Coordinates of C-alpha atoms in Angstrom, one line a residue:
M1 CA 67.4 88.0 84.7
A2 CA 70.7 89.5 83.5
G3 CA 69.0 90.6 80.4
N4 CA 68.2 94.2 81.6
L5 CA 71.4 94.6 82.9
Q6 CA 74.8 96.0 80.8
V7 CA 78.0 96.7 81.5
E8 CA 80.9 98.6 79.9
V9 CA 84.0 99.8 80.4
Y10 CA 85.7 103.1 80.1
V11 CA 89.5 103.1 80.1
A12 CA 91.0 106.7 80.9
P13 CA 93.9 107.3 78.9
A14 CA 97.6 107.5 80.4
A15 CA 98.4 110.9 81.5
P16 CA 101.5 112.7 82.3
I17 CA 103.0 112.8 85.9
A18 CA 105.5 115.3 87.5
T19 CA 108.1 112.7 88.5
G20 CA 111.1 114.9 87.2
H21 CA 112.3 111.5 85.8
P22 CA 114.9 111.7 82.9
D23 CA 113.7 108.5 81.4
P24 CA 110.2 109.6 79.6
S25 CA 108.7 106.0 80.3
K26 CA 108.7 107.1 84.1
R27 CA 106.8 110.3 83.1
W28 CA 103.2 108.8 82.8
F29 CA 100.7 107.0 85.0
S30 CA 98.9 104.0 83.8
P31 CA 95.4 104.0 82.2
I32 CA 92.5 103.5 84.7
S33 CA 89.5 101.3 84.3
C34 CA 86.3 102.7 85.0
T35 CA 83.5 100.6 84.8
L36 CA 79.7 101.5 84.0
I37 CA 76.6 98.8 85.3
Q38 CA 73.5 99.8 84.2
G39 CA 69.9 98.6 84.2
P40 CA 66.7 100.0 82.1
T41 CA 66.8 103.4 84.6
S42 CA 69.4 103.7 86.8
A43 CA 73.3 103.3 86.9
V44 CA 76.3 102.7 89.2
L45 CA 80.1 103.8 88.3
V46 CA 82.8 101.8 89.6
D47 CA 86.2 104.1 90.1
T48 CA 86.9 107.2 88.9
P49 CA 90.5 108.7 87.3
A50 CA 92.4 111.0 89.3
T51 CA 92.7 114.3 87.4
I52 CA 89.8 116.9 86.6
E53 CA 90.7 116.2 82.8
L54 CA 90.2 112.8 82.7
S55 CA 87.0 112.8 84.6
E56 CA 85.6 115.2 82.6
G57 CA 86.1 112.5 79.5
L58 CA 84.4 109.8 81.5
A59 CA 81.4 112.2 82.6
A60 CA 81.1 112.8 78.9
W61 CA 81.2 108.9 77.9
I62 CA 78.3 108.6 81.0
K63 CA 76.1 110.6 79.3
K64 CA 76.3 109.1 76.1
S65 CA 76.3 105.6 77.3
A66 CA 73.4 105.9 79.9
L67 CA 71.5 108.4 78.3
G68 CA 68.4 109.4 80.3
K69 CA 69.2 106.8 83.3
K70 CA 69.9 108.2 86.5
L71 CA 73.4 107.4 88.4
L72 CA 72.6 106.3 91.7
Y73 CA 76.0 105.5 92.9
I74 CA 80.2 105.7 92.3
Y75 CA 81.6 102.7 94.2
T76 CA 85.2 103.3 95.0
T77 CA 87.4 100.0 94.8
H78 CA 90.2 100.8 96.9
L79 CA 92.1 103.4 99.0
H80 CA 94.5 104.5 96.2
G81 CA 93.4 107.9 95.1
D82 CA 93.5 107.5 91.3
H83 CA 90.6 105.6 91.5
F84 CA 88.5 108.2 93.4
L85 CA 90.0 111.7 93.3
G86 CA 87.8 112.3 90.0
N87 CA 84.7 111.5 92.2
P88 CA 83.8 115.5 92.6
V89 CA 83.9 116.0 88.7
I90 CA 81.4 113.0 88.2
L91 CA 79.1 114.4 90.9
G92 CA 79.1 118.0 89.3
H93 CA 77.7 116.6 86.6
F94 CA 75.6 113.5 88.1
P95 CA 74.8 115.5 91.6
E96 CA 72.2 113.0 92.5
A97 CA 74.9 110.3 93.1
R98 CA 75.8 108.7 95.9
C99 CA 79.5 107.8 96.7
V100 CA 80.2 104.6 98.1
A101 CA 82.9 101.8 99.6
T102 CA 82.9 99.2 101.7
V103 CA 83.7 99.9 105.5
S104 CA 87.3 98.9 105.4
V105 CA 88.1 100.9 102.4
V106 CA 86.3 104.0 103.8
D107 CA 88.3 103.7 107.2
G108 CA 91.4 103.1 104.7
I109 CA 90.6 106.1 102.9
R110 CA 90.3 108.5 105.9
K111 CA 93.4 107.0 107.8
Q112 CA 95.7 107.8 104.9
W113 CA 94.1 111.5 104.4
P114 CA 95.2 114.0 103.5
G115 CA 99.1 112.8 103.3
S116 CA 97.5 110.7 100.2
L117 CA 96.1 114.1 98.7
A118 CA 99.4 115.7 99.0
F119 CA 100.9 112.8 97.1
W120 CA 98.7 113.1 94.2
D121 CA 98.9 116.7 94.2
K122 CA 102.7 116.6 93.5
L123 CA 102.3 113.8 90.8
F124 CA 99.5 115.9 89.4
P125 CA 100.4 119.6 90.0
E126 CA 98.9 123.0 89.2
G127 CA 95.5 122.3 89.9
Q128 CA 95.1 119.1 88.1
I129 CA 92.8 117.2 90.9
A130 CA 89.5 118.4 92.1
G131 CA 89.6 120.5 95.0
D132 CA 86.4 119.4 96.4
Q133 CA 87.4 116.0 98.0
H134 CA 85.3 114.1 100.4
I135 CA 85.4 110.3 102.0
P136 CA 82.9 108.2 100.3
D137 CA 80.1 106.7 102.6
A138 CA 80.4 103.4 103.8
L139 CA 78.3 100.4 102.7
P140 CA 76.5 98.3 105.0
D141 CA 78.7 95.3 106.7
D142 CA 77.6 92.9 103.9
G143 CA 78.4 95.5 101.5
K144 CA 75.0 94.9 99.5
F145 CA 73.3 97.6 97.3
H146 CA 71.0 97.4 94.4
V147 CA 70.5 98.9 90.7
D148 CA 67.2 98.3 89.0
G149 CA 66.5 95.3 91.5
H150 CA 69.9 93.4 90.7
L151 CA 72.4 92.9 93.4
L152 CA 75.8 94.1 93.6
Q153 CA 78.0 93.5 96.4
G154 CA 81.3 95.0 97.3
T155 CA 83.7 92.5 99.2
D156 CA 86.5 92.9 100.9
V157 CA 90.1 91.1 100.6
P158 CA 93.0 90.6 102.4
H159 CA 95.4 92.6 100.5
S160 CA 96.2 94.0 96.8
D161 CA 98.7 96.4 95.7
T162 CA 97.0 97.9 99.1
D163 CA 96.0 97.0 102.3
A164 CA 92.0 98.6 102.0
S165 CA 91.0 96.7 99.0
S166 CA 87.8 95.1 97.5
F167 CA 86.0 94.0 94.8
L168 CA 82.3 94.5 93.2
H169 CA 80.5 91.3 92.3
V170 CA 77.3 91.5 90.2
P171 CA 76.1 88.0 90.4
D172 CA 73.6 88.4 87.4
L173 CA 76.6 89.4 85.3
R174 CA 78.4 86.7 86.4
L175 CA 80.6 90.2 86.8
V176 CA 83.8 90.8 88.9
V177 CA 85.3 94.8 88.9
C178 CA 88.5 94.2 90.7
G179 CA 90.0 97.5 91.2
D180 CA 94.1 96.8 91.8
I181 CA 93.4 93.1 92.6
V182 CA 93.8 92.4 89.2
Y183 CA 96.0 94.2 86.6
G184 CA 95.8 94.3 82.8
D185 CA 99.0 95.3 81.0
C186 CA 100.2 97.8 83.0
Y187 CA 103.5 97.1 85.6
Q188 CA 101.8 96.1 88.9
F189 CA 102.4 98.0 91.6
L190 CA 104.1 96.3 94.5
G191 CA 105.5 98.7 96.5
E192 CA 102.5 98.3 99.3
A193 CA 103.0 94.5 98.6
N194 CA 106.8 94.5 99.3
T195 CA 107.1 91.4 101.5
P196 CA 106.7 87.7 101.0
E197 CA 103.6 87.9 103.4
K198 CA 101.8 90.3 101.4
R199 CA 102.3 88.9 98.4
K200 CA 101.0 85.6 99.8
M201 CA 97.8 87.5 101.2
W202 CA 97.3 89.2 97.7
L203 CA 97.3 85.2 96.3
Q204 CA 94.6 84.8 98.3
S205 CA 92.5 87.7 97.3
W206 CA 92.6 86.2 93.8
D207 CA 91.4 82.9 94.7
Q208 CA 88.4 84.9 96.8
I209 CA 87.6 85.8 92.9
A210 CA 88.1 82.7 91.3
A211 CA 85.8 81.0 93.6
L212 CA 82.8 83.1 92.1
D213 CA 83.7 81.6 88.7
P214 CA 83.1 85.1 86.9
H215 CA 82.9 85.0 82.9
I216 CA 83.8 89.0 83.0
V217 CA 86.7 90.4 85.2
V218 CA 87.8 94.1 84.9
P219 CA 91.2 95.0 86.2
G220 CA 92.1 98.3 87.5
H221 CA 94.7 99.1 84.9
K222 CA 94.7 98.0 81.6
R223 CA 95.3 98.9 77.9
A224 CA 91.9 99.9 76.3
S225 CA 92.3 97.2 73.9
Q226 CA 92.2 94.3 76.1
I227 CA 89.5 91.9 76.8
D228 CA 87.8 91.9 80.5
G229 CA 88.2 87.8 81.2
S230 CA 89.0 85.4 83.9
Y231 CA 92.5 85.0 82.2
L232 CA 93.3 88.3 83.9
I233 CA 93.4 86.6 87.6
Q234 CA 96.1 83.9 86.0
A235 CA 98.0 86.9 84.2
T236 CA 97.9 88.9 87.6
R237 CA 99.5 85.9 89.7
A238 CA 102.0 84.9 87.1
Y239 CA 103.6 88.3 87.1
I240 CA 104.0 88.5 91.1
L241 CA 105.5 85.0 90.6
A242 CA 108.0 86.1 88.2
F243 CA 108.7 89.3 90.2
E244 CA 109.7 86.8 93.3
E245 CA 111.7 84.7 91.2
E246 CA 113.6 87.6 89.6
L247 CA 113.9 89.2 93.4
E248 CA 115.7 86.1 94.6
K249 CA 118.3 86.6 91.4
A250 CA 118.9 90.2 91.3
G251 CA 121.9 92.1 93.1
N252 CA 119.9 95.3 93.7
S253 CA 116.6 97.0 92.6
E254 CA 117.9 97.9 89.4
K255 CA 119.1 94.8 88.3
L256 CA 115.6 93.4 89.6
E257 CA 113.7 96.3 87.1
E258 CA 115.5 95.3 84.3
A259 CA 114.7 91.5 84.4
M260 CA 111.1 92.5 84.8
I261 CA 111.4 95.0 81.7
R262 CA 112.9 92.1 80.1
R263 CA 110.2 89.4 80.9
Y264 CA 107.1 92.1 80.4
P265 CA 108.9 94.5 78.2
Q266 CA 105.1 95.8 76.7
R267 CA 103.4 96.9 79.8
W268 CA 103.0 100.5 81.0
N269 CA 104.3 102.7 83.9
R270 CA 107.8 101.9 84.5
F271 CA 107.6 104.8 87.3
L272 CA 105.7 102.2 89.2
L273 CA 107.7 99.3 88.2
E274 CA 110.9 101.2 89.5
Q275 CA 109.1 102.3 93.1
S276 CA 108.1 98.7 93.2
C277 CA 111.7 97.5 93.0
Q278 CA 113.1 100.0 94.9
R279 CA 110.5 99.6 97.9
T280 CA 110.5 95.8 98.3
W281 CA 114.4 95.7 97.9
S282 CA 114.2 98.1 101.0
A283 CA 112.2 96.0 102.7
L284 CA 114.4 92.7 101.6
G285 CA 117.5 94.6 103.4
S286 CA 115.1 95.2 106.6
E287 CA 114.2 91.6 106.9
D288 CA 117.8 90.8 106.7
E289 CA 118.7 93.0 109.2
S290 CA 116.3 91.9 111.5
H291 CA 117.7 88.5 111.6

């Protein structure tokens, strides 16, 4: 029964990043969704923001929202550090919690470490990121664990905005916490989905989620005011199809970026949009040279 199980979403606000870019809109990082699933006595948190300050805000919110309950798990959806570098801060407040992820996500984090940490330290310099970092523990191969008798299942997908990605399914709530498989009103990062093959794999990932017929769909990045629903799957799909349409017409990465801003002027994080366009255009050139 889902009656004693509930879910809340905390959106860590957009944070300044040290890009050195002259355009102020490219000096801010996207808001990050952090999901708290709780039963009568216990809770699980899905994803944490990158910085100490943002994670302290999350910890304070958890203490109010899950008053008197034990935080059992911190689940990491994928290998990007903006979704798990805050784990040490949360553990400082909830030392009994266990950081977990699927086997493939753990392997992905391990392979890109410590180069990934250096990248995030540059974006958030001067000690903004907690120093006591560690890689999450791997869940069983089936990705299953429980909170107050309710099943939660981490499920891998072929691709999202990066390679090692998963979602967390909570059948009793008809809930899927998607990480960066699904986006809200933020520019989607396509720098690691910069080929047609990878974007096709991302499409397959959405099909995997849609097949579960969820009522609640939590994206990895969104505006705090956005409702978490299945419509976001279609919105994420539509964005990538629009990107591919504009890619065919654009003469360079700058034109591609301008076209996406015209189509989606309200979205956050133009820094990632610029990176997505540049990396995709670079990959396009590499493909042409190989033929």
